[in-house]
């Protein structure tokens, strides 16, 4: 059976022509603030403004012998990734979004000419509906995280990090459903088990953290968060739960104020826009600075797709 690591290496080759190998930028400001060497993996400049383009493209390319239409559900970035992949491959599909999805992400998906439908006021409700519809209509459901091919695509970031900074000590990764950290962490640990994989979550929606604490996937009450890309529940059969148990060394929870300050920091110190889920990773590095003095640490800036109202708050 093909291992996830070998799948990541295959995905790295397959998606390379259509995906950017994003820069790894040294942050002088964050390095000075933390007394460590901080690098920013800039998935915010990925082709869709998010890492999700990777997993979506690899998954859909892996379906070349399955001609059925695609259905997916997303809070925005995964849907945009799928829309991008549909355009590249010429496949047909529909993206289902919660009614509260970021306007910026909705507009970006529509700009790819992919059909969009709305259902439910949370990512979890939308996912349940889309999965059921796919089963009833014999279409392929592409999960945002609960799929090994999607995880392998996200894990190509880990392969890039080893090429760009082979002696890294730790990586800070925001967690929603866990696909990103599962892919990156699995690859990095296969190369060097001593690399620390730090899971970063908003205090308002710490779903994976609470599930790990409980020892099983549970329903977790959430409140609104700037990190809308990590919001939503986890499938009770999600393969990412066991992966996170195995590869995540530590979890850091950050407040909405800390997320906003990190988003502002990115604008003021690095002249770039990041979304809330990327701010979670920066905020977590700042919160953990005493533990990583003198170390080479990386924050995964997972995306840049923010709504106009949040962007106004960030730049003001």
PDB file of C-alpha atoms in Angstrom:
ATOM      1  CA  UNK A   1       0.000   0.000   0.000  1.00  0.00           C
ATOM      2  CA  UNK A   2       1.293   3.428  -0.940  1.00  0.00           C
ATOM      3  CA  UNK A   3       2.345   5.426   2.107  1.00  0.00           C
ATOM      4  CA  UNK A   4       1.287   9.019   2.673  1.00  0.00           C
ATOM      5  CA  UNK A   5       4.912  10.145   2.421  1.00  0.00           C
ATOM      6  CA  UNK A   6       5.316   8.548  -1.013  1.00  0.00           C
ATOM      7  CA  UNK A   7       1.991  10.066  -2.080  1.00  0.00           C
ATOM      8  CA  UNK A   8       3.256  13.494  -1.036  1.00  0.00           C
ATOM      9  CA  UNK A   9       6.383  13.017  -3.140  1.00  0.00           C
ATOM     10  CA  UNK A  10       4.275  11.971  -6.137  1.00  0.00           C
ATOM     11  CA  UNK A  11       1.889  14.896  -5.595  1.00  0.00           C
ATOM     12  CA  UNK A  12       4.860  17.264  -5.458  1.00  0.00           C
ATOM     13  CA  UNK A  13       5.748  16.296  -9.031  1.00  0.00           C
ATOM     14  CA  UNK A  14       2.198  16.108 -10.409  1.00  0.00           C
ATOM     15  CA  UNK A  15       0.912  19.486  -9.239  1.00  0.00           C
ATOM     16  CA  UNK A  16       4.177  21.384  -9.718  1.00  0.00           C
ATOM     17  CA  UNK A  17       3.384  22.804 -13.192  1.00  0.00           C
ATOM     18  CA  UNK A  18       0.206  24.499 -11.914  1.00  0.00           C
ATOM     19  CA  UNK A  19       1.158  25.384  -8.328  1.00  0.00           C
ATOM     20  CA  UNK A  20       3.669  27.902  -7.021  1.00  0.00           C
ATOM     21  CA  UNK A  21       6.573  26.807  -4.857  1.00  0.00           C
ATOM     22  CA  UNK A  22       5.917  29.679  -2.500  1.00  0.00           C
ATOM     23  CA  UNK A  23       8.704  31.765  -0.944  1.00  0.00           C
ATOM     24  CA  UNK A  24      10.081  31.159   2.532  1.00  0.00           C
ATOM     25  CA  UNK A  25      10.758  34.669   3.810  1.00  0.00           C
ATOM     26  CA  UNK A  26      12.898  35.526   6.826  1.00  0.00           C
ATOM     27  CA  UNK A  27      11.099  37.844   9.251  1.00  0.00           C
ATOM     28  CA  UNK A  28      13.527  40.286  10.823  1.00  0.00           C
ATOM     29  CA  UNK A  29      10.785  41.724  13.012  1.00  0.00           C
ATOM     30  CA  UNK A  30       9.456  38.450  14.402  1.00  0.00           C
ATOM     31  CA  UNK A  31      12.965  37.097  14.831  1.00  0.00           C
ATOM     32  CA  UNK A  32      13.888  40.109  16.961  1.00  0.00           C
ATOM     33  CA  UNK A  33      10.653  39.839  18.948  1.00  0.00           C
ATOM     34  CA  UNK A  34      11.168  36.163  19.748  1.00  0.00           C
ATOM     35  CA  UNK A  35      14.968  35.866  19.927  1.00  0.00           C
ATOM     36  CA  UNK A  36      14.779  33.115  17.319  1.00  0.00           C
ATOM     37  CA  UNK A  37      14.979  32.775  13.541  1.00  0.00           C
ATOM     38  CA  UNK A  38      11.440  33.099  12.204  1.00  0.00           C
ATOM     39  CA  UNK A  39      10.556  32.292   8.612  1.00  0.00           C
ATOM     40  CA  UNK A  40       7.223  32.795   6.870  1.00  0.00           C
ATOM     41  CA  UNK A  41       6.009  30.196   4.363  1.00  0.00           C
ATOM     42  CA  UNK A  42       3.977  32.397   2.071  1.00  0.00           C
ATOM     43  CA  UNK A  43       1.005  30.346   0.930  1.00  0.00           C
ATOM     44  CA  UNK A  44      -0.805  33.680   0.935  1.00  0.00           C
ATOM     45  CA  UNK A  45       0.730  34.184  -2.527  1.00  0.00           C
ATOM     46  CA  UNK A  46      -0.365  30.757  -3.798  1.00  0.00           C
ATOM     47  CA  UNK A  47      -2.333  30.755  -7.062  1.00  0.00           C
ATOM     48  CA  UNK A  48      -5.687  30.954  -5.263  1.00  0.00           C
ATOM     49  CA  UNK A  49      -4.387  32.932  -2.293  1.00  0.00           C
ATOM     50  CA  UNK A  50      -4.403  29.769  -0.177  1.00  0.00           C
ATOM     51  CA  UNK A  51      -2.624  26.425   0.308  1.00  0.00           C
ATOM     52  CA  UNK A  52      -5.917  24.674  -0.491  1.00  0.00           C
ATOM     53  CA  UNK A  53      -5.105  24.828  -4.203  1.00  0.00           C
ATOM     54  CA  UNK A  54      -2.578  22.024  -3.647  1.00  0.00           C
ATOM     55  CA  UNK A  55      -4.797  19.346  -2.153  1.00  0.00           C
ATOM     56  CA  UNK A  56      -7.734  20.111  -4.410  1.00  0.00           C
ATOM     57  CA  UNK A  57      -5.648  19.839  -7.567  1.00  0.00           C
ATOM     58  CA  UNK A  58      -3.934  16.602  -6.577  1.00  0.00           C
ATOM     59  CA  UNK A  59      -7.236  15.014  -5.565  1.00  0.00           C
ATOM     60  CA  UNK A  60      -9.005  15.918  -8.790  1.00  0.00           C
ATOM     61  CA  UNK A  61      -6.031  14.864 -10.917  1.00  0.00           C
ATOM     62  CA  UNK A  62      -6.112  11.512  -9.104  1.00  0.00           C
ATOM     63  CA  UNK A  63      -9.696  11.060 -10.353  1.00  0.00           C
ATOM     64  CA  UNK A  64      -8.760  11.032 -14.039  1.00  0.00           C
ATOM     65  CA  UNK A  65     -10.250   7.530 -14.430  1.00  0.00           C
ATOM     66  CA  UNK A  66     -13.472   8.519 -12.653  1.00  0.00           C
ATOM     67  CA  UNK A  67     -15.598  10.752 -14.917  1.00  0.00           C
ATOM     68  CA  UNK A  68     -18.275  11.585 -12.344  1.00  0.00           C
ATOM     69  CA  UNK A  69     -19.036  15.187 -11.418  1.00  0.00           C
ATOM     70  CA  UNK A  70     -17.423  16.716  -8.337  1.00  0.00           C
ATOM     71  CA  UNK A  71     -19.195  18.049  -5.263  1.00  0.00           C
ATOM     72  CA  UNK A  72     -17.439  19.772  -2.406  1.00  0.00           C
ATOM     73  CA  UNK A  73     -18.220  21.881   0.645  1.00  0.00           C
ATOM     74  CA  UNK A  74     -16.082  24.671   2.000  1.00  0.00           C
ATOM     75  CA  UNK A  75     -15.908  27.813   4.107  1.00  0.00           C
ATOM     76  CA  UNK A  76     -14.219  29.336   1.067  1.00  0.00           C
ATOM     77  CA  UNK A  77     -10.583  28.444   0.398  1.00  0.00           C
ATOM     78  CA  UNK A  78     -11.105  24.760  -0.362  1.00  0.00           C
ATOM     79  CA  UNK A  79     -13.966  25.693  -2.651  1.00  0.00           C
ATOM     80  CA  UNK A  80     -11.696  28.132  -4.455  1.00  0.00           C
ATOM     81  CA  UNK A  81      -9.046  25.427  -4.731  1.00  0.00           C
ATOM     82  CA  UNK A  82     -11.570  23.009  -6.217  1.00  0.00           C
ATOM     83  CA  UNK A  83     -12.859  25.684  -8.608  1.00  0.00           C
ATOM     84  CA  UNK A  84      -9.282  26.286  -9.737  1.00  0.00           C
ATOM     85  CA  UNK A  85      -8.680  22.557 -10.198  1.00  0.00           C
ATOM     86  CA  UNK A  86     -11.913  22.139 -12.158  1.00  0.00           C
ATOM     87  CA  UNK A  87     -10.745  24.859 -14.524  1.00  0.00           C
ATOM     88  CA  UNK A  88      -7.335  23.237 -14.983  1.00  0.00           C
ATOM     89  CA  UNK A  89      -8.688  19.733 -15.568  1.00  0.00           C
ATOM     90  CA  UNK A  90     -11.889  20.623 -17.416  1.00  0.00           C
ATOM     91  CA  UNK A  91     -14.010  18.700 -14.917  1.00  0.00           C
ATOM     92  CA  UNK A  92     -17.561  19.619 -13.893  1.00  0.00           C
ATOM     93  CA  UNK A  93     -18.544  20.236 -10.294  1.00  0.00           C
ATOM     94  CA  UNK A  94     -20.442  22.300  -7.732  1.00  0.00           C
ATOM     95  CA  UNK A  95     -19.109  24.085  -4.652  1.00  0.00           C
ATOM     96  CA  UNK A  96     -21.402  24.306  -1.623  1.00  0.00           C
ATOM     97  CA  UNK A  97     -20.743  27.120   0.855  1.00  0.00           C
ATOM     98  CA  UNK A  98     -22.245  28.116   4.204  1.00  0.00           C
ATOM     99  CA  UNK A  99     -24.342  31.263   4.092  1.00  0.00           C
ATOM    100  CA  UNK A 100     -21.760  33.028   6.279  1.00  0.00           C
ATOM    101  CA  UNK A 101     -18.800  32.360   3.980  1.00  0.00           C
ATOM    102  CA  UNK A 102     -16.390  35.264   3.445  1.00  0.00           C
ATOM    103  CA  UNK A 103     -17.594  37.512   0.630  1.00  0.00           C
ATOM    104  CA  UNK A 104     -14.046  37.723  -0.725  1.00  0.00           C
ATOM    105  CA  UNK A 105     -13.850  33.943  -1.002  1.00  0.00           C
ATOM    106  CA  UNK A 106     -17.286  33.646  -2.582  1.00  0.00           C
ATOM    107  CA  UNK A 107     -16.423  36.254  -5.222  1.00  0.00           C
ATOM    108  CA  UNK A 108     -13.110  34.534  -5.920  1.00  0.00           C
ATOM    109  CA  UNK A 109     -14.839  31.170  -6.477  1.00  0.00           C
ATOM    110  CA  UNK A 110     -17.379  32.731  -8.809  1.00  0.00           C
ATOM    111  CA  UNK A 111     -14.568  34.374 -10.768  1.00  0.00           C
ATOM    112  CA  UNK A 112     -13.407  30.839 -11.683  1.00  0.00           C
ATOM    113  CA  UNK A 113     -16.838  30.223 -13.282  1.00  0.00           C
ATOM    114  CA  UNK A 114     -17.595  27.336 -10.935  1.00  0.00           C
ATOM    115  CA  UNK A 115     -21.225  26.745  -9.881  1.00  0.00           C
ATOM    116  CA  UNK A 116     -21.839  27.853  -6.284  1.00  0.00           C
ATOM    117  CA  UNK A 117     -24.721  26.919  -3.993  1.00  0.00           C
ATOM    118  CA  UNK A 118     -25.346  27.916  -0.367  1.00  0.00           C
ATOM    119  CA  UNK A 119     -26.610  25.658   2.394  1.00  0.00           C
ATOM    120  CA  UNK A 120     -26.466  25.987   6.187  1.00  0.00           C
ATOM    121  CA  UNK A 121     -24.922  28.619   8.412  1.00  0.00           C
ATOM    122  CA  UNK A 122     -21.799  26.642   9.370  1.00  0.00           C
ATOM    123  CA  UNK A 123     -19.131  24.658   7.579  1.00  0.00           C
ATOM    124  CA  UNK A 124     -20.156  21.475   9.378  1.00  0.00           C
ATOM    125  CA  UNK A 125     -23.792  21.685   8.236  1.00  0.00           C
ATOM    126  CA  UNK A 126     -22.689  22.441   4.687  1.00  0.00           C
ATOM    127  CA  UNK A 127     -20.311  19.463   4.627  1.00  0.00           C
ATOM    128  CA  UNK A 128     -22.963  17.028   5.881  1.00  0.00           C
ATOM    129  CA  UNK A 129     -25.423  18.215   3.243  1.00  0.00           C
ATOM    130  CA  UNK A 130     -22.926  18.105   0.364  1.00  0.00           C
ATOM    131  CA  UNK A 131     -21.653  14.653   1.312  1.00  0.00           C
ATOM    132  CA  UNK A 132     -25.236  13.299   1.460  1.00  0.00           C
ATOM    133  CA  UNK A 133     -26.117  14.871  -1.879  1.00  0.00           C
ATOM    134  CA  UNK A 134     -23.029  13.377  -3.526  1.00  0.00           C
ATOM    135  CA  UNK A 135     -23.961   9.904  -2.276  1.00  0.00           C
ATOM    136  CA  UNK A 136     -27.560  10.254  -3.453  1.00  0.00           C
ATOM    137  CA  UNK A 137     -26.629  11.523  -6.928  1.00  0.00           C
ATOM    138  CA  UNK A 138     -23.571   9.298  -7.532  1.00  0.00           C
ATOM    139  CA  UNK A 139     -21.110  12.175  -7.628  1.00  0.00           C
ATOM    140  CA  UNK A 140     -17.637  12.395  -6.093  1.00  0.00           C
ATOM    141  CA  UNK A 141     -17.451  14.270  -2.800  1.00  0.00           C
ATOM    142  CA  UNK A 142     -14.092  15.967  -2.252  1.00  0.00           C
ATOM    143  CA  UNK A 143     -13.546  16.591   1.448  1.00  0.00           C
ATOM    144  CA  UNK A 144     -11.599  19.680   2.536  1.00  0.00           C
ATOM    145  CA  UNK A 145      -9.482  17.507   4.863  1.00  0.00           C
ATOM    146  CA  UNK A 146     -10.818  13.950   5.372  1.00  0.00           C
ATOM    147  CA  UNK A 147      -9.140  12.483   2.299  1.00  0.00           C
ATOM    148  CA  UNK A 148      -5.625  11.101   1.942  1.00  0.00           C
ATOM    149  CA  UNK A 149      -5.120  12.557  -1.542  1.00  0.00           C
ATOM    150  CA  UNK A 150      -6.097  16.028  -0.325  1.00  0.00           C
ATOM    151  CA  UNK A 151      -3.751  15.649   2.645  1.00  0.00           C
ATOM    152  CA  UNK A 152      -0.956  14.526   0.320  1.00  0.00           C
ATOM    153  CA  UNK A 153      -1.429  17.648  -1.765  1.00  0.00           C
ATOM    154  CA  UNK A 154      -1.199  19.867   1.303  1.00  0.00           C
ATOM    155  CA  UNK A 155       1.858  17.886   2.407  1.00  0.00           C
ATOM    156  CA  UNK A 156       3.796  19.133  -0.613  1.00  0.00           C
ATOM    157  CA  UNK A 157       4.427  22.230   1.507  1.00  0.00           C
ATOM    158  CA  UNK A 158       6.489  19.993   3.790  1.00  0.00           C
ATOM    159  CA  UNK A 159       8.558  18.816   0.834  1.00  0.00           C
ATOM    160  CA  UNK A 160       9.205  22.432  -0.125  1.00  0.00           C
ATOM    161  CA  UNK A 161      10.212  23.350   3.421  1.00  0.00           C
ATOM    162  CA  UNK A 162      12.855  20.616   3.461  1.00  0.00           C
ATOM    163  CA  UNK A 163      14.266  21.973   0.199  1.00  0.00           C
ATOM    164  CA  UNK A 164      14.171  25.560   1.446  1.00  0.00           C
ATOM    165  CA  UNK A 165      15.284  25.147   5.076  1.00  0.00           C
ATOM    166  CA  UNK A 166      16.449  21.581   5.752  1.00  0.00           C
ATOM    167  CA  UNK A 167      17.651  22.348   9.288  1.00  0.00           C
ATOM    168  CA  UNK A 168      14.367  23.817  10.540  1.00  0.00           C
ATOM    169  CA  UNK A 169      13.492  23.140  14.183  1.00  0.00           C
ATOM    170  CA  UNK A 170       9.741  23.775  14.360  1.00  0.00           C
ATOM    171  CA  UNK A 171       6.739  24.585  12.213  1.00  0.00           C
ATOM    172  CA  UNK A 172       3.588  26.386  13.371  1.00  0.00           C
ATOM    173  CA  UNK A 173       0.473  25.343  11.463  1.00  0.00           C
ATOM    174  CA  UNK A 174      -3.125  26.475  11.917  1.00  0.00           C
ATOM    175  CA  UNK A 175      -5.637  23.662  12.399  1.00  0.00           C
ATOM    176  CA  UNK A 176      -9.214  23.403  11.230  1.00  0.00           C
ATOM    177  CA  UNK A 177     -10.037  19.915   9.988  1.00  0.00           C
ATOM    178  CA  UNK A 178      -6.370  19.020  10.261  1.00  0.00           C
ATOM    179  CA  UNK A 179      -5.498  18.276   6.641  1.00  0.00           C
ATOM    180  CA  UNK A 180      -2.731  20.861   6.374  1.00  0.00           C
ATOM    181  CA  UNK A 181      -0.895  19.938   9.560  1.00  0.00           C
ATOM    182  CA  UNK A 182      -1.347  16.213   8.883  1.00  0.00           C
ATOM    183  CA  UNK A 183       0.310  16.501   5.481  1.00  0.00           C
ATOM    184  CA  UNK A 184       3.110  18.858   6.491  1.00  0.00           C
ATOM    185  CA  UNK A 185       3.777  17.120   9.804  1.00  0.00           C
ATOM    186  CA  UNK A 186       3.829  13.622   8.332  1.00  0.00           C
ATOM    187  CA  UNK A 187       6.385  14.606   5.707  1.00  0.00           C
ATOM    188  CA  UNK A 188       8.627  16.602   8.043  1.00  0.00           C
ATOM    189  CA  UNK A 189       8.651  13.869  10.692  1.00  0.00           C
ATOM    190  CA  UNK A 190       9.580  11.296   8.026  1.00  0.00           C
ATOM    191  CA  UNK A 191      12.673  13.340   7.211  1.00  0.00           C
ATOM    192  CA  UNK A 192      13.546  14.401  10.765  1.00  0.00           C
ATOM    193  CA  UNK A 193      11.442  13.136  13.707  1.00  0.00           C
ATOM    194  CA  UNK A 194      12.895  15.829  15.981  1.00  0.00           C
ATOM    195  CA  UNK A 195      11.174  18.650  14.073  1.00  0.00           C
ATOM    196  CA  UNK A 196       8.492  20.090  16.353  1.00  0.00           C
ATOM    197  CA  UNK A 197       5.030  20.327  14.807  1.00  0.00           C
ATOM    198  CA  UNK A 198       2.925  22.924  16.612  1.00  0.00           C
ATOM    199  CA  UNK A 199      -0.832  23.066  16.108  1.00  0.00           C
ATOM    200  CA  UNK A 200      -2.320  26.563  16.261  1.00  0.00           C
ATOM    201  CA  UNK A 201      -5.988  27.286  16.930  1.00  0.00           C
ATOM    202  CA  UNK A 202      -8.264  30.208  17.816  1.00  0.00           C
ATOM    203  CA  UNK A 203      -9.651  30.065  21.341  1.00  0.00           C
ATOM    204  CA  UNK A 204     -13.100  30.650  19.851  1.00  0.00           C
ATOM    205  CA  UNK A 205     -12.970  27.480  17.738  1.00  0.00           C
ATOM    206  CA  UNK A 206     -10.454  24.994  19.190  1.00  0.00           C
ATOM    207  CA  UNK A 207     -12.151  21.939  17.712  1.00  0.00           C
ATOM    208  CA  UNK A 208      -9.215  19.575  17.078  1.00  0.00           C
ATOM    209  CA  UNK A 209      -7.610  20.548  20.391  1.00  0.00           C
ATOM    210  CA  UNK A 210     -10.763  19.659  22.325  1.00  0.00           C
ATOM    211  CA  UNK A 211     -11.128  16.402  20.400  1.00  0.00           C
ATOM    212  CA  UNK A 212      -7.553  15.403  21.187  1.00  0.00           C
ATOM    213  CA  UNK A 213      -8.143  16.227  24.858  1.00  0.00           C
ATOM    214  CA  UNK A 214     -11.285  14.094  24.859  1.00  0.00           C
ATOM    215  CA  UNK A 215      -9.530  11.217  23.125  1.00  0.00           C
ATOM    216  CA  UNK A 216     -12.153  11.081  20.381  1.00  0.00           C
ATOM    217  CA  UNK A 217     -13.910  13.311  17.873  1.00  0.00           C
ATOM    218  CA  UNK A 218     -16.593  15.285  19.683  1.00  0.00           C
ATOM    219  CA  UNK A 219     -18.912  18.163  18.881  1.00  0.00           C
ATOM    220  CA  UNK A 220     -17.357  21.405  20.121  1.00  0.00           C
ATOM    221  CA  UNK A 221     -19.233  24.635  20.679  1.00  0.00           C
ATOM    222  CA  UNK A 222     -17.717  27.502  18.707  1.00  0.00           C
ATOM    223  CA  UNK A 223     -18.079  31.258  18.705  1.00  0.00           C
ATOM    224  CA  UNK A 224     -17.293  33.583  15.769  1.00  0.00           C
ATOM    225  CA  UNK A 225     -13.616  33.957  14.944  1.00  0.00           C
ATOM    226  CA  UNK A 226     -11.432  35.948  12.573  1.00  0.00           C
ATOM    227  CA  UNK A 227      -9.972  32.569  11.664  1.00  0.00           C
ATOM    228  CA  UNK A 228     -13.009  31.557   9.621  1.00  0.00           C
ATOM    229  CA  UNK A 229     -10.861  29.237   7.519  1.00  0.00           C
ATOM    230  CA  UNK A 230     -10.322  26.942  10.518  1.00  0.00           C
ATOM    231  CA  UNK A 231     -13.892  27.104  11.819  1.00  0.00           C
ATOM    232  CA  UNK A 232     -16.279  24.156  11.766  1.00  0.00           C
ATOM    233  CA  UNK A 233     -16.555  20.679  13.192  1.00  0.00           C
ATOM    234  CA  UNK A 234     -14.636  17.537  12.252  1.00  0.00           C
ATOM    235  CA  UNK A 235     -16.066  14.401  10.642  1.00  0.00           C
ATOM    236  CA  UNK A 236     -16.428  11.690  13.277  1.00  0.00           C
ATOM    237  CA  UNK A 237     -14.529   9.307  11.004  1.00  0.00           C
ATOM    238  CA  UNK A 238     -11.862  11.835  10.041  1.00  0.00           C
ATOM    239  CA  UNK A 239      -8.452  10.312   9.347  1.00  0.00           C
ATOM    240  CA  UNK A 240      -6.841  13.563  10.466  1.00  0.00           C
ATOM    241  CA  UNK A 241      -7.737  12.924  14.112  1.00  0.00           C
ATOM    242  CA  UNK A 242      -5.344   9.976  14.445  1.00  0.00           C
ATOM    243  CA  UNK A 243      -2.729  11.774  12.354  1.00  0.00           C
ATOM    244  CA  UNK A 244      -2.826  14.781  14.671  1.00  0.00           C
ATOM    245  CA  UNK A 245      -2.580  12.515  17.719  1.00  0.00           C
ATOM    246  CA  UNK A 246       0.561  11.035  16.215  1.00  0.00           C
ATOM    247  CA  UNK A 247       2.416  14.000  14.776  1.00  0.00           C
ATOM    248  CA  UNK A 248       1.386  17.182  16.629  1.00  0.00           C
ATOM    249  CA  UNK A 249       3.783  17.859  19.490  1.00  0.00           C
ATOM    250  CA  UNK A 250       1.977  20.787  21.080  1.00  0.00           C
ATOM    251  CA  UNK A 251      -1.126  22.951  20.699  1.00  0.00           C
ATOM    252  CA  UNK A 252      -1.332  26.722  21.124  1.00  0.00           C
ATOM    253  CA  UNK A 253      -4.616  28.607  21.476  1.00  0.00           C
ATOM    254  CA  UNK A 254      -4.791  32.328  20.712  1.00  0.00           C
ATOM    255  CA  UNK A 255      -7.369  35.054  21.294  1.00  0.00           C
ATOM    256  CA  UNK A 256      -9.193  37.143  18.707  1.00  0.00           C
ATOM    257  CA  UNK A 257      -7.149  40.157  19.796  1.00  0.00           C
ATOM    258  CA  UNK A 258      -3.913  38.243  19.221  1.00  0.00           C
ATOM    259  CA  UNK A 259      -5.103  37.138  15.786  1.00  0.00           C
ATOM    260  CA  UNK A 260      -6.012  40.693  14.785  1.00  0.00           C
ATOM    261  CA  UNK A 261      -2.675  42.052  16.024  1.00  0.00           C
ATOM    262  CA  UNK A 262      -0.844  39.442  13.952  1.00  0.00           C
ATOM    263  CA  UNK A 263      -2.834  40.347  10.852  1.00  0.00           C
ATOM    264  CA  UNK A 264      -1.954  44.007  11.426  1.00  0.00           C
ATOM    265  CA  UNK A 265       1.677  43.069  12.011  1.00  0.00           C
ATOM    266  CA  UNK A 266       1.798  41.356   8.608  1.00  0.00           C
ATOM    267  CA  UNK A 267       0.578  44.545   6.932  1.00  0.00           C
ATOM    268  CA  UNK A 268       2.802  46.948   8.869  1.00  0.00           C
ATOM    269  CA  UNK A 269       6.025  44.932   9.022  1.00  0.00           C
ATOM    270  CA  UNK A 270       5.816  42.787   5.889  1.00  0.00           C
ATOM    271  CA  UNK A 271       3.478  44.856   3.692  1.00  0.00           C
ATOM    272  CA  UNK A 272       1.195  41.926   2.958  1.00  0.00           C
ATOM    273  CA  UNK A 273      -2.348  40.847   3.703  1.00  0.00           C
ATOM    274  CA  UNK A 274      -3.011  37.567   5.477  1.00  0.00           C
ATOM    275  CA  UNK A 275      -6.281  36.017   6.577  1.00  0.00           C
ATOM    276  CA  UNK A 276      -7.190  35.198  10.155  1.00  0.00           C
ATOM    277  CA  UNK A 277      -6.095  31.576   9.994  1.00  0.00           C
ATOM    278  CA  UNK A 278      -2.604  32.710   8.971  1.00  0.00           C
ATOM    279  CA  UNK A 279      -2.645  35.242  11.797  1.00  0.00           C
ATOM    280  CA  UNK A 280      -3.254  32.345  14.183  1.00  0.00           C
ATOM    281  CA  UNK A 281       0.143  30.862  13.277  1.00  0.00           C
ATOM    282  CA  UNK A 282       2.011  34.146  13.806  1.00  0.00           C
ATOM    283  CA  UNK A 283       0.185  34.785  17.083  1.00  0.00           C
ATOM    284  CA  UNK A 284       1.131  31.296  18.252  1.00  0.00           C
ATOM    285  CA  UNK A 285       4.822  31.901  17.567  1.00  0.00           C
ATOM    286  CA  UNK A 286       4.702  35.115  19.588  1.00  0.00           C
ATOM    287  CA  UNK A 287       2.886  33.330  22.400  1.00  0.00           C
ATOM    288  CA  UNK A 288       5.471  30.516  22.433  1.00  0.00           C
ATOM    289  CA  UNK A 289       8.606  32.624  22.069  1.00  0.00           C
ATOM    290  CA  UNK A 290      10.220  31.491  25.326  1.00  0.00           C
ATOM    291  CA  UNK A 291      10.199  27.856  24.186  1.00  0.00           C
ATOM    292  CA  UNK A 292      11.970  28.384  20.878  1.00  0.00           C
ATOM    293  CA  UNK A 293      14.761  30.862  21.590  1.00  0.00           C
ATOM    294  CA  UNK A 294      17.646  30.379  19.190  1.00  0.00           C
ATOM    295  CA  UNK A 295      15.631  27.972  17.037  1.00  0.00           C
ATOM    296  CA  UNK A 296      14.659  28.121  13.372  1.00  0.00           C
ATOM    297  CA  UNK A 297      10.868  28.232  13.283  1.00  0.00           C
ATOM    298  CA  UNK A 298       8.382  28.565  10.453  1.00  0.00           C
ATOM    299  CA  UNK A 299       4.880  30.016  10.405  1.00  0.00           C
ATOM    300  CA  UNK A 300       2.671  28.727   7.611  1.00  0.00           C
ATOM    301  CA  UNK A 301       0.834  31.760   6.225  1.00  0.00           C
ATOM    302  CA  UNK A 302      -1.975  29.631   4.883  1.00  0.00           C
ATOM    303  CA  UNK A 303      -3.951  32.270   2.988  1.00  0.00           C
ATOM    304  CA  UNK A 304      -4.788  35.889   2.226  1.00  0.00           C
ATOM    305  CA  UNK A 305      -8.495  35.812   1.387  1.00  0.00           C
ATOM    306  CA  UNK A 306     -10.223  38.232   3.750  1.00  0.00           C
ATOM    307  CA  UNK A 307     -13.543  40.032   3.478  1.00  0.00           C
ATOM    308  CA  UNK A 308     -13.620  43.784   2.902  1.00  0.00           C
ATOM    309  CA  UNK A 309     -14.952  44.556   6.382  1.00  0.00           C
ATOM    310  CA  UNK A 310     -12.173  42.630   8.115  1.00  0.00           C
ATOM    311  CA  UNK A 311      -9.559  44.113   5.789  1.00  0.00           C
ATOM    312  CA  UNK A 312     -10.681  47.620   6.770  1.00  0.00           C
ATOM    313  CA  UNK A 313     -10.157  46.774  10.439  1.00  0.00           C
ATOM    314  CA  UNK A 314      -6.714  45.362   9.724  1.00  0.00           C
ATOM    315  CA  UNK A 315      -5.360  48.330   7.771  1.00  0.00           C
ATOM    316  CA  UNK A 316      -6.880  51.057   9.956  1.00  0.00           C
TER     317      UNK A 316
END
